[in-house]
N, CA, C and O atoms as a Maestro MAE file, in Angstrom:
{
 s_m_m2io_version
 :::
 2.0.0
}

f_m_ct {
 s_m_title
 :::
 protein
 m_atom[276] {
  # First column is atom index #
  i_m_mmod_type
  r_m_x_coord
  r_m_y_coord
  r_m_z_coord
  i_m_residue_number
  s_m_chain_name
  s_m_pdb_residue_name
  s_m_pdb_atom_name
  i_m_atomic_number
  :::
  1 25 71.776 121.086 89.181 1 A "VAL " " N  " 7
  2 3 71.835 122.595 88.508 1 A "VAL " " CA " 6
  3 2 72.316 122.196 87.044 1 A "VAL " " C  " 6
  4 15 71.885 122.895 86.128 1 A "VAL " " O  " 8
  5 25 73.175 121.131 86.731 2 A "ALA " " N  " 7
  6 3 73.610 121.044 85.457 2 A "ALA " " CA " 6
  7 2 72.574 120.754 84.613 2 A "ALA " " C  " 6
  8 15 72.523 121.420 83.579 2 A "ALA " " O  " 8
  9 25 71.661 119.849 84.817 3 A "ALA " " N  " 7
  10 3 70.244 119.585 84.196 3 A "ALA " " CA " 6
  11 2 69.489 120.873 83.486 3 A "ALA " " C  " 6
  12 15 69.290 121.195 82.315 3 A "ALA " " O  " 8
  13 25 69.179 121.426 84.720 4 A "PRO " " N  " 7
  14 3 68.390 122.817 84.255 4 A "PRO " " CA " 6
  15 2 69.248 123.744 83.392 4 A "PRO " " C  " 6
  16 15 68.707 124.338 82.460 4 A "PRO " " O  " 8
  17 25 70.580 123.911 83.649 5 A "ALA " " N  " 7
  18 3 71.056 124.857 82.795 5 A "ALA " " CA " 6
  19 2 71.355 124.142 81.323 5 A "ALA " " C  " 6
  20 15 71.403 124.794 80.281 5 A "ALA " " O  " 8
  21 25 71.540 122.775 81.391 6 A "LEU " " N  " 7
  22 3 71.644 122.361 79.968 6 A "LEU " " CA " 6
  23 2 70.190 122.450 79.198 6 A "LEU " " C  " 6
  24 15 70.156 122.598 77.976 6 A "LEU " " O  " 8
  25 25 69.160 122.366 79.877 7 A "TYR " " N  " 7
  26 3 67.982 122.571 79.397 7 A "TYR " " CA " 6
  27 2 67.476 123.810 78.719 7 A "TYR " " C  " 6
  28 15 66.872 123.853 77.648 7 A "TYR " " O  " 8
  29 25 67.893 125.055 79.686 8 A "LEU " " N  " 7
  30 3 67.757 126.317 79.488 8 A "LEU " " CA " 6
  31 2 68.845 126.462 78.251 8 A "LEU " " C  " 6
  32 15 68.391 127.107 77.306 8 A "LEU " " O  " 8
  33 25 69.893 126.090 78.119 9 A "ALA " " N  " 7
  34 3 70.606 126.309 76.822 9 A "ALA " " CA " 6
  35 2 70.209 125.711 75.868 9 A "ALA " " C  " 6
  36 15 70.308 126.373 74.835 9 A "ALA " " O  " 8
  37 25 69.695 124.500 75.716 10 A "ALA " " N  " 7
  38 3 69.104 124.011 74.564 10 A "ALA " " CA " 6
  39 2 67.883 124.833 74.197 10 A "ALA " " C  " 6
  40 15 67.840 125.273 73.048 10 A "ALA " " O  " 8
  41 25 66.912 125.089 75.010 11 A "ASP " " N  " 7
  42 3 65.773 126.080 74.630 11 A "ASP " " CA " 6
  43 2 66.336 127.367 74.004 11 A "ASP " " C  " 6
  44 15 65.688 127.931 73.122 11 A "ASP " " O  " 8
  45 25 67.459 127.830 74.403 12 A "LEU " " N  " 7
  46 3 67.757 129.078 73.798 12 A "LEU " " CA " 6
  47 2 68.343 129.110 72.481 12 A "LEU " " C  " 6
  48 15 68.226 130.064 71.712 12 A "LEU " " O  " 8
  49 25 69.137 127.778 72.174 13 A "TYR " " N  " 7
  50 3 69.421 127.241 71.009 13 A "TYR " " CA " 6
  51 2 68.175 127.254 69.952 13 A "TYR " " C  " 6
  52 15 68.220 127.664 68.792 13 A "TYR " " O  " 8
  53 25 67.298 126.824 70.488 14 A "THR " " N  " 7
  54 3 66.051 126.473 69.777 14 A "THR " " CA " 6
  55 2 65.521 127.608 69.247 14 A "THR " " C  " 6
  56 15 65.214 127.656 68.056 14 A "THR " " O  " 8
  57 25 65.343 128.735 70.158 15 A "ASP " " N  " 7
  58 3 64.829 130.070 70.084 15 A "ASP " " CA " 6
  59 2 65.777 130.723 68.818 15 A "ASP " " C  " 6
  60 15 65.282 131.154 67.776 15 A "ASP " " O  " 8
  61 25 67.098 130.710 69.092 16 A "ASP " " N  " 7
  62 3 67.797 131.334 67.689 16 A "ASP " " CA " 6
  63 2 67.805 130.508 66.562 16 A "ASP " " C  " 6
  64 15 68.458 130.954 65.618 16 A "ASP " " O  " 8
  65 25 67.257 129.420 66.398 17 A "ARG " " N  " 7
  66 3 67.212 128.502 65.533 17 A "ARG " " CA " 6
  67 2 68.498 127.642 65.081 17 A "ARG " " C  " 6
  68 15 68.862 127.331 63.947 17 A "ARG " " O  " 8
  69 25 69.023 127.381 66.240 18 A "ARG " " N  " 7
  70 3 70.518 126.711 66.215 18 A "ARG " " CA " 6
  71 2 70.073 125.319 66.562 18 A "ARG " " C  " 6
  72 15 70.318 124.855 67.676 18 A "ARG " " O  " 8
  73 25 69.285 124.492 65.442 19 A "ASP " " N  " 7
  74 3 68.707 123.219 65.739 19 A "ASP " " CA " 6
  75 2 69.747 122.061 66.301 19 A "ASP " " C  " 6
  76 15 69.461 121.295 67.221 19 A "ASP " " O  " 8
  77 25 71.154 122.071 65.499 20 A "ALA " " N  " 7
  78 3 71.771 121.148 65.669 20 A "ALA " " CA " 6
  79 2 72.468 121.221 67.206 20 A "ALA " " C  " 6
  80 15 72.796 120.215 67.835 20 A "ALA " " O  " 8
  81 25 72.605 122.392 67.613 21 A "GLU " " N  " 7
  82 3 73.231 122.635 68.978 21 A "GLU " " CA " 6
  83 2 72.189 122.468 69.892 21 A "GLU " " C  " 6
  84 15 72.507 121.984 70.978 21 A "GLU " " O  " 8
  85 25 70.944 122.772 69.693 22 A "ALA " " N  " 7
  86 3 69.835 122.673 70.510 22 A "ALA " " CA " 6
  87 2 69.683 120.913 70.587 22 A "ALA " " C  " 6
  88 15 69.891 120.416 71.694 22 A "ALA " " O  " 8
  89 25 69.393 120.154 69.651 23 A "ARG " " N  " 7
  90 3 69.293 118.570 69.488 23 A "ARG " " CA " 6
  91 2 70.590 118.159 70.502 23 A "ARG " " C  " 6
  92 15 70.464 117.480 71.521 23 A "ARG " " O  " 8
  93 25 71.718 118.658 70.054 24 A "ALA " " N  " 7
  94 3 72.771 117.847 70.756 24 A "ALA " " CA " 6
  95 2 72.874 117.995 72.308 24 A "ALA " " C  " 6
  96 15 73.365 117.150 73.056 24 A "ALA " " O  " 8
  97 25 72.265 119.358 72.730 25 A "THR " " N  " 7
  98 3 72.383 119.886 74.222 25 A "THR " " CA " 6
  99 2 71.238 118.974 74.730 25 A "THR " " C  " 6
  100 15 71.306 118.519 75.871 25 A "THR " " O  " 8
  101 25 70.317 118.728 74.020 26 A "PHE " " N  " 7
  102 3 69.059 117.993 74.691 26 A "PHE " " CA " 6
  103 2 69.412 116.733 74.816 26 A "PHE " " C  " 6
  104 15 69.036 116.213 75.867 26 A "PHE " " O  " 8
  105 25 70.139 115.926 73.936 27 A "LEU " " N  " 7
  106 3 70.552 114.659 73.937 27 A "LEU " " CA " 6
  107 2 71.623 114.400 75.232 27 A "LEU " " C  " 6
  108 15 71.555 113.473 76.039 27 A "LEU " " O  " 8
  109 25 72.447 115.290 75.203 28 A "GLU " " N  " 7
  110 3 73.363 115.467 76.338 28 A "GLU " " CA " 6
  111 2 72.806 115.344 77.622 28 A "GLU " " C  " 6
  112 15 73.279 114.565 78.449 28 A "GLU " " O  " 8
  113 25 71.682 116.171 77.880 29 A "LEU " " N  " 7
  114 3 71.212 116.246 79.058 29 A "LEU " " CA " 6
  115 2 70.507 115.140 79.359 29 A "LEU " " C  " 6
  116 15 70.544 114.755 80.528 29 A "LEU " " O  " 8
  117 25 69.725 114.401 78.387 30 A "ALA " " N  " 7
  118 3 69.026 113.074 78.642 30 A "ALA " " CA " 6
  119 2 70.110 111.972 78.915 30 A "ALA " " C  " 6
  120 15 69.845 111.168 79.809 30 A "ALA " " O  " 8
  121 25 71.169 111.857 78.320 31 A "ARG " " N  " 7
  122 3 71.811 111.146 78.537 31 A "ARG " " CA " 6
  123 2 72.749 110.846 79.682 31 A "ARG " " C  " 6
  124 15 73.102 109.779 80.184 31 A "ARG " " O  " 8
  125 25 73.114 112.384 80.005 32 A "ARG " " N  " 7
  126 3 73.980 112.224 81.318 32 A "ARG " " CA " 6
  127 2 73.078 112.361 82.699 32 A "ARG " " C  " 6
  128 15 73.437 112.128 83.854 32 A "ARG " " O  " 8
  129 25 71.893 112.779 82.252 33 A "TYR " " N  " 7
  130 3 71.097 113.051 83.719 33 A "TYR " " CA " 6
  131 2 69.804 112.387 83.525 33 A "TYR " " C  " 6
  132 15 68.804 113.097 83.633 33 A "TYR " " O  " 8
  133 25 69.629 110.887 83.200 34 A "PRO " " N  " 7
  134 3 68.594 110.233 82.799 34 A "PRO " " CA " 6
  135 2 67.260 110.202 84.104 34 A "PRO " " C  " 6
  136 15 66.071 110.000 83.859 34 A "PRO " " O  " 8
  137 25 67.833 110.449 85.436 35 A "GLY " " N  " 7
  138 3 66.673 110.549 86.152 35 A "GLY " " CA " 6
  139 2 66.173 111.825 86.695 35 A "GLY " " C  " 6
  140 15 65.310 111.920 87.569 35 A "GLY " " O  " 8
  141 25 66.917 113.018 85.979 36 A "ARG " " N  " 7
  142 3 66.185 114.144 86.295 36 A "ARG " " CA " 6
  143 2 65.090 114.512 85.513 36 A "ARG " " C  " 6
  144 15 65.012 114.092 84.358 36 A "ARG " " O  " 8
  145 25 64.090 115.365 86.066 37 A "ARG " " N  " 7
  146 3 62.723 115.535 85.570 37 A "ARG " " CA " 6
  147 2 62.781 116.158 84.260 37 A "ARG " " C  " 6
  148 15 61.790 116.039 83.541 37 A "ARG " " O  " 8
  149 25 63.839 116.837 83.817 38 A "GLU " " N  " 7
  150 3 63.928 117.413 82.574 38 A "GLU " " CA " 6
  151 2 64.387 116.214 81.408 38 A "GLU " " C  " 6
  152 15 64.373 116.479 80.206 38 A "GLU " " O  " 8
  153 25 64.681 115.236 81.792 39 A "ALA " " N  " 7
  154 3 65.247 114.157 81.042 39 A "ALA " " CA " 6
  155 2 64.326 113.748 79.773 39 A "ALA " " C  " 6
  156 15 64.665 113.854 78.594 39 A "ALA " " O  " 8
  157 25 63.107 113.265 80.256 40 A "PRO " " N  " 7
  158 3 62.211 112.868 79.046 40 A "PRO " " CA " 6
  159 2 61.798 113.973 78.223 40 A "PRO " " C  " 6
  160 15 61.673 113.706 77.027 40 A "PRO " " O  " 8
  161 25 61.565 115.112 78.574 41 A "ASP " " N  " 7
  162 3 61.350 116.283 77.711 41 A "ASP " " CA " 6
  163 2 62.367 116.473 76.716 41 A "ASP " " C  " 6
  164 15 62.204 116.670 75.512 41 A "ASP " " O  " 8
  165 25 63.507 116.383 77.411 42 A "ALA " " N  " 7
  166 3 64.660 116.950 76.490 42 A "ALA " " CA " 6
  167 2 64.723 115.897 75.379 42 A "ALA " " C  " 6
  168 15 64.794 116.255 74.203 42 A "ALA " " O  " 8
  169 25 64.698 114.509 75.756 43 A "ALA " " N  " 7
  170 3 64.737 113.416 74.759 43 A "ALA " " CA " 6
  171 2 63.794 113.859 73.813 43 A "ALA " " C  " 6
  172 15 64.082 114.178 72.660 43 A "ALA " " O  " 8
  173 25 62.508 113.879 74.373 44 A "PHE " " N  " 7
  174 3 61.364 114.023 73.024 44 A "PHE " " CA " 6
  175 2 61.602 115.513 72.148 44 A "PHE " " C  " 6
  176 15 61.287 115.731 70.978 44 A "PHE " " O  " 8
  177 25 62.188 116.340 73.010 45 A "ARG " " N  " 7
  178 3 62.380 117.699 72.076 45 A "ARG " " CA " 6
  179 2 63.706 117.427 70.879 45 A "ARG " " C  " 6
  180 15 63.802 118.059 69.827 45 A "ARG " " O  " 8
  181 25 64.476 116.552 71.247 46 A "ALA " " N  " 7
  182 3 65.376 116.161 70.619 46 A "ALA " " CA " 6
  183 2 65.131 115.332 69.472 46 A "ALA " " C  " 6
  184 15 65.825 115.461 68.464 46 A "ALA " " O  " 8
  185 25 64.059 114.365 69.552 47 A "ALA " " N  " 7
  186 3 63.554 113.550 68.432 47 A "ALA " " CA " 6
  187 2 62.729 114.431 67.563 47 A "ALA " " C  " 6
  188 15 62.678 114.301 66.340 47 A "ALA " " O  " 8
  189 25 62.074 115.350 68.253 48 A "ILE " " N  " 7
  190 3 60.974 116.398 67.287 48 A "ILE " " CA " 6
  191 2 61.989 117.211 66.480 48 A "ILE " " C  " 6
  192 15 61.626 117.555 65.356 48 A "ILE " " O  " 8
  193 25 63.302 117.593 66.925 49 A "ILE " " N  " 7
  194 3 64.321 118.201 66.042 49 A "ILE " " CA " 6
  195 2 64.550 117.421 65.075 49 A "ILE " " C  " 6
  196 15 64.486 117.897 63.942 49 A "ILE " " O  " 8
  197 25 64.847 116.156 65.234 50 A "ALA " " N  " 7
  198 3 65.156 115.235 64.362 50 A "ALA " " CA " 6
  199 2 64.237 115.218 62.955 50 A "ALA " " C  " 6
  200 15 64.572 115.370 61.780 50 A "ALA " " O  " 8
  201 25 62.802 114.943 63.648 51 A "VAL " " N  " 7
  202 3 61.890 114.965 62.692 51 A "VAL " " CA " 6
  203 2 61.866 116.019 61.589 51 A "VAL " " C  " 6
  204 15 61.822 115.770 60.384 51 A "VAL " " O  " 8
  205 25 61.901 117.198 62.138 52 A "VAL " " N  " 7
  206 3 61.942 118.348 61.555 52 A "VAL " " CA " 6
  207 2 62.963 118.379 60.606 52 A "VAL " " C  " 6
  208 15 62.680 118.780 59.477 52 A "VAL " " O  " 8
  209 25 64.158 118.007 60.879 53 A "LYS " " N  " 7
  210 3 65.219 117.965 60.203 53 A "LYS " " CA " 6
  211 2 65.202 116.886 59.070 53 A "LYS " " C  " 6
  212 15 66.071 117.017 58.208 53 A "LYS " " O  " 8
  213 25 64.484 116.021 58.974 54 A "GLY " " N  " 7
  214 3 64.133 114.780 58.195 54 A "GLY " " CA " 6
  215 2 65.168 113.546 58.561 54 A "GLY " " C  " 6
  216 15 65.644 112.794 57.709 54 A "GLY " " O  " 8
  217 25 65.415 113.474 59.877 55 A "GLN " " N  " 7
  218 3 66.322 112.432 60.157 55 A "GLN " " CA " 6
  219 2 65.018 111.619 60.820 55 A "GLN " " C  " 6
  220 15 64.734 111.822 62.001 55 A "GLN " " O  " 8
  221 25 64.350 110.822 60.120 56 A "HIS " " N  " 7
  222 3 63.096 110.266 60.605 56 A "HIS " " CA " 6
  223 2 63.476 108.927 61.377 56 A "HIS " " C  " 6
  224 15 62.862 108.528 62.366 56 A "HIS " " O  " 8
  225 25 64.629 108.248 60.768 57 A "ALA " " N  " 7
  226 3 65.221 106.867 61.578 57 A "ALA " " CA " 6
  227 2 65.698 107.402 62.945 57 A "ALA " " C  " 6
  228 15 65.216 106.910 63.966 57 A "ALA " " O  " 8
  229 25 66.462 108.214 63.006 58 A "GLU " " N  " 7
  230 3 67.032 108.463 64.373 58 A "GLU " " CA " 6
  231 2 65.881 109.056 65.505 58 A "GLU " " C  " 6
  232 15 65.915 108.884 66.723 58 A "GLU " " O  " 8
  233 25 64.839 109.821 64.699 59 A "ALA " " N  " 7
  234 3 63.658 110.195 65.609 59 A "ALA " " CA " 6
  235 2 62.937 108.892 66.047 59 A "ALA " " C  " 6
  236 15 62.518 108.829 67.203 59 A "ALA " " O  " 8
  237 25 62.783 107.952 65.280 60 A "ALA " " N  " 7
  238 3 61.771 106.707 65.288 60 A "ALA " " CA " 6
  239 2 62.550 105.977 66.490 60 A "ALA " " C  " 6
  240 15 61.858 105.503 67.391 60 A "ALA " " O  " 8
  241 25 63.838 105.867 66.551 61 A "ARG " " N  " 7
  242 3 64.583 105.202 67.435 61 A "ARG " " CA " 6
  243 2 64.801 105.765 68.681 61 A "ARG " " C  " 6
  244 15 65.064 105.108 69.689 61 A "ARG " " O  " 8
  245 25 64.692 107.033 68.629 62 A "GLU " " N  " 7
  246 3 64.993 107.887 70.166 62 A "GLU " " CA " 6
  247 2 63.428 107.947 70.709 62 A "GLU " " C  " 6
  248 15 63.382 108.103 71.929 62 A "GLU " " O  " 8
  249 25 62.321 107.868 70.152 63 A "LEU " " N  " 7
  250 3 61.122 108.081 70.532 63 A "LEU " " CA " 6
  251 2 60.720 106.687 71.085 63 A "LEU " " C  " 6
  252 15 60.243 106.530 72.208 63 A "LEU " " O  " 8
  253 25 60.949 105.714 70.218 64 A "ASP " " N  " 7
  254 3 60.762 104.205 70.707 64 A "ASP " " CA " 6
  255 2 61.599 104.013 71.938 64 A "ASP " " C  " 6
  256 15 60.979 103.316 72.741 64 A "ASP " " O  " 8
  257 25 63.005 104.444 72.466 65 A "ALA " " N  " 7
  258 3 63.613 104.101 73.445 65 A "ALA " " CA " 6
  259 2 62.676 105.193 74.696 65 A "ALA " " C  " 6
  260 15 62.500 104.710 75.814 65 A "ALA " " O  " 8
  261 25 62.268 106.269 74.471 66 A "LEU " " N  " 7
  262 3 61.549 107.182 75.374 66 A "LEU " " CA " 6
  263 2 60.433 106.200 75.774 66 A "LEU " " C  " 6
  264 15 60.380 105.775 76.928 66 A "LEU " " O  " 8
  265 25 59.495 105.816 74.787 67 A "ILE " " N  " 7
  266 3 58.347 104.931 75.335 67 A "ILE " " CA " 6
  267 2 58.744 103.981 76.311 67 A "ILE " " C  " 6
  268 15 58.071 103.771 77.321 67 A "ILE " " O  " 8
  269 25 59.966 103.312 76.015 68 A "ARG " " N  " 7
  270 3 60.362 101.976 76.733 68 A "ARG " " CA " 6
  271 2 60.710 102.476 78.029 68 A "ARG " " C  " 6
  272 15 60.805 101.621 78.909 68 A "ARG " " O  " 8
  273 25 60.923 103.673 78.346 69 A "GLN " " N  " 7
  274 3 61.485 103.934 79.727 69 A "GLN " " CA " 6
  275 2 60.435 103.893 80.758 69 A "GLN " " C  " 6
  276 15 60.723 104.085 81.940 69 A "GLN " " O  " 8
  :::
 }
 m_bond[275] {
  # First column is bond index #
  i_m_from
  i_m_to
  i_m_order
  :::
  1 1 2 1
  2 2 3 1
  3 3 4 2
  4 3 5 1
  5 5 6 1
  6 6 7 1
  7 7 8 2
  8 7 9 1
  9 9 10 1
  10 10 11 1
  11 11 12 2
  12 11 13 1
  13 13 14 1
  14 14 15 1
  15 15 16 2
  16 15 17 1
  17 17 18 1
  18 18 19 1
  19 19 20 2
  20 19 21 1
  21 21 22 1
  22 22 23 1
  23 23 24 2
  24 23 25 1
  25 25 26 1
  26 26 27 1
  27 27 28 2
  28 27 29 1
  29 29 30 1
  30 30 31 1
  31 31 32 2
  32 31 33 1
  33 33 34 1
  34 34 35 1
  35 35 36 2
  36 35 37 1
  37 37 38 1
  38 38 39 1
  39 39 40 2
  40 39 41 1
  41 41 42 1
  42 42 43 1
  43 43 44 2
  44 43 45 1
  45 45 46 1
  46 46 47 1
  47 47 48 2
  48 47 49 1
  49 49 50 1
  50 50 51 1
  51 51 52 2
  52 51 53 1
  53 53 54 1
  54 54 55 1
  55 55 56 2
  56 55 57 1
  57 57 58 1
  58 58 59 1
  59 59 60 2
  60 59 61 1
  61 61 62 1
  62 62 63 1
  63 63 64 2
  64 63 65 1
  65 65 66 1
  66 66 67 1
  67 67 68 2
  68 67 69 1
  69 69 70 1
  70 70 71 1
  71 71 72 2
  72 71 73 1
  73 73 74 1
  74 74 75 1
  75 75 76 2
  76 75 77 1
  77 77 78 1
  78 78 79 1
  79 79 80 2
  80 79 81 1
  81 81 82 1
  82 82 83 1
  83 83 84 2
  84 83 85 1
  85 85 86 1
  86 86 87 1
  87 87 88 2
  88 87 89 1
  89 89 90 1
  90 90 91 1
  91 91 92 2
  92 91 93 1
  93 93 94 1
  94 94 95 1
  95 95 96 2
  96 95 97 1
  97 97 98 1
  98 98 99 1
  99 99 100 2
  100 99 101 1
  101 101 102 1
  102 102 103 1
  103 103 104 2
  104 103 105 1
  105 105 106 1
  106 106 107 1
  107 107 108 2
  108 107 109 1
  109 109 110 1
  110 110 111 1
  111 111 112 2
  112 111 113 1
  113 113 114 1
  114 114 115 1
  115 115 116 2
  116 115 117 1
  117 117 118 1
  118 118 119 1
  119 119 120 2
  120 119 121 1
  121 121 122 1
  122 122 123 1
  123 123 124 2
  124 123 125 1
  125 125 126 1
  126 126 127 1
  127 127 128 2
  128 127 129 1
  129 129 130 1
  130 130 131 1
  131 131 132 2
  132 131 133 1
  133 133 134 1
  134 134 135 1
  135 135 136 2
  136 135 137 1
  137 137 138 1
  138 138 139 1
  139 139 140 2
  140 139 141 1
  141 141 142 1
  142 142 143 1
  143 143 144 2
  144 143 145 1
  145 145 146 1
  146 146 147 1
  147 147 148 2
  148 147 149 1
  149 149 150 1
  150 150 151 1
  151 151 152 2
  152 151 153 1
  153 153 154 1
  154 154 155 1
  155 155 156 2
  156 155 157 1
  157 157 158 1
  158 158 159 1
  159 159 160 2
  160 159 161 1
  161 161 162 1
  162 162 163 1
  163 163 164 2
  164 163 165 1
  165 165 166 1
  166 166 167 1
  167 167 168 2
  168 167 169 1
  169 169 170 1
  170 170 171 1
  171 171 172 2
  172 171 173 1
  173 173 174 1
  174 174 175 1
  175 175 176 2
  176 175 177 1
  177 177 178 1
  178 178 179 1
  179 179 180 2
  180 179 181 1
  181 181 182 1
  182 182 183 1
  183 183 184 2
  184 183 185 1
  185 185 186 1
  186 186 187 1
  187 187 188 2
  188 187 189 1
  189 189 190 1
  190 190 191 1
  191 191 192 2
  192 191 193 1
  193 193 194 1
  194 194 195 1
  195 195 196 2
  196 195 197 1
  197 197 198 1
  198 198 199 1
  199 199 200 2
  200 199 201 1
  201 201 202 1
  202 202 203 1
  203 203 204 2
  204 203 205 1
  205 205 206 1
  206 206 207 1
  207 207 208 2
  208 207 209 1
  209 209 210 1
  210 210 211 1
  211 211 212 2
  212 211 213 1
  213 213 214 1
  214 214 215 1
  215 215 216 2
  216 215 217 1
  217 217 218 1
  218 218 219 1
  219 219 220 2
  220 219 221 1
  221 221 222 1
  222 222 223 1
  223 223 224 2
  224 223 225 1
  225 225 226 1
  226 226 227 1
  227 227 228 2
  228 227 229 1
  229 229 230 1
  230 230 231 1
  231 231 232 2
  232 231 233 1
  233 233 234 1
  234 234 235 1
  235 235 236 2
  236 235 237 1
  237 237 238 1
  238 238 239 1
  239 239 240 2
  240 239 241 1
  241 241 242 1
  242 242 243 1
  243 243 244 2
  244 243 245 1
  245 245 246 1
  246 246 247 1
  247 247 248 2
  248 247 249 1
  249 249 250 1
  250 250 251 1
  251 251 252 2
  252 251 253 1
  253 253 254 1
  254 254 255 1
  255 255 256 2
  256 255 257 1
  257 257 258 1
  258 258 259 1
  259 259 260 2
  260 259 261 1
  261 261 262 1
  262 262 263 1
  263 263 264 2
  264 263 265 1
  265 265 266 1
  266 266 267 1
  267 267 268 2
  268 267 269 1
  269 269 270 1
  270 270 271 1
  271 271 272 2
  272 271 273 1
  273 273 274 1
  274 274 275 1
  275 275 276 2
  :::
 }
}
C-alpha cells in the first residue's frame, strides 16, 4: 500500500510542478521499496526530473544504477 501511495503522491507533485518534492518522493519509493513494481519507473522519473533541472551528473548516476538492476 505504501509504494503505490508514494507513487501517486509523487505524480501529483509533478502535476503541480513541485519537481523537488516529486523527485524526492520518487527516490524515496525506489530506495525504500526496490522490489515493488513501481520502483523502476519511480527511479526513472526521478532521473528525468534531474535532467530537466540541469542535474545531469546525478541523473546519469541514477540512470546507470537503474540499468544495472
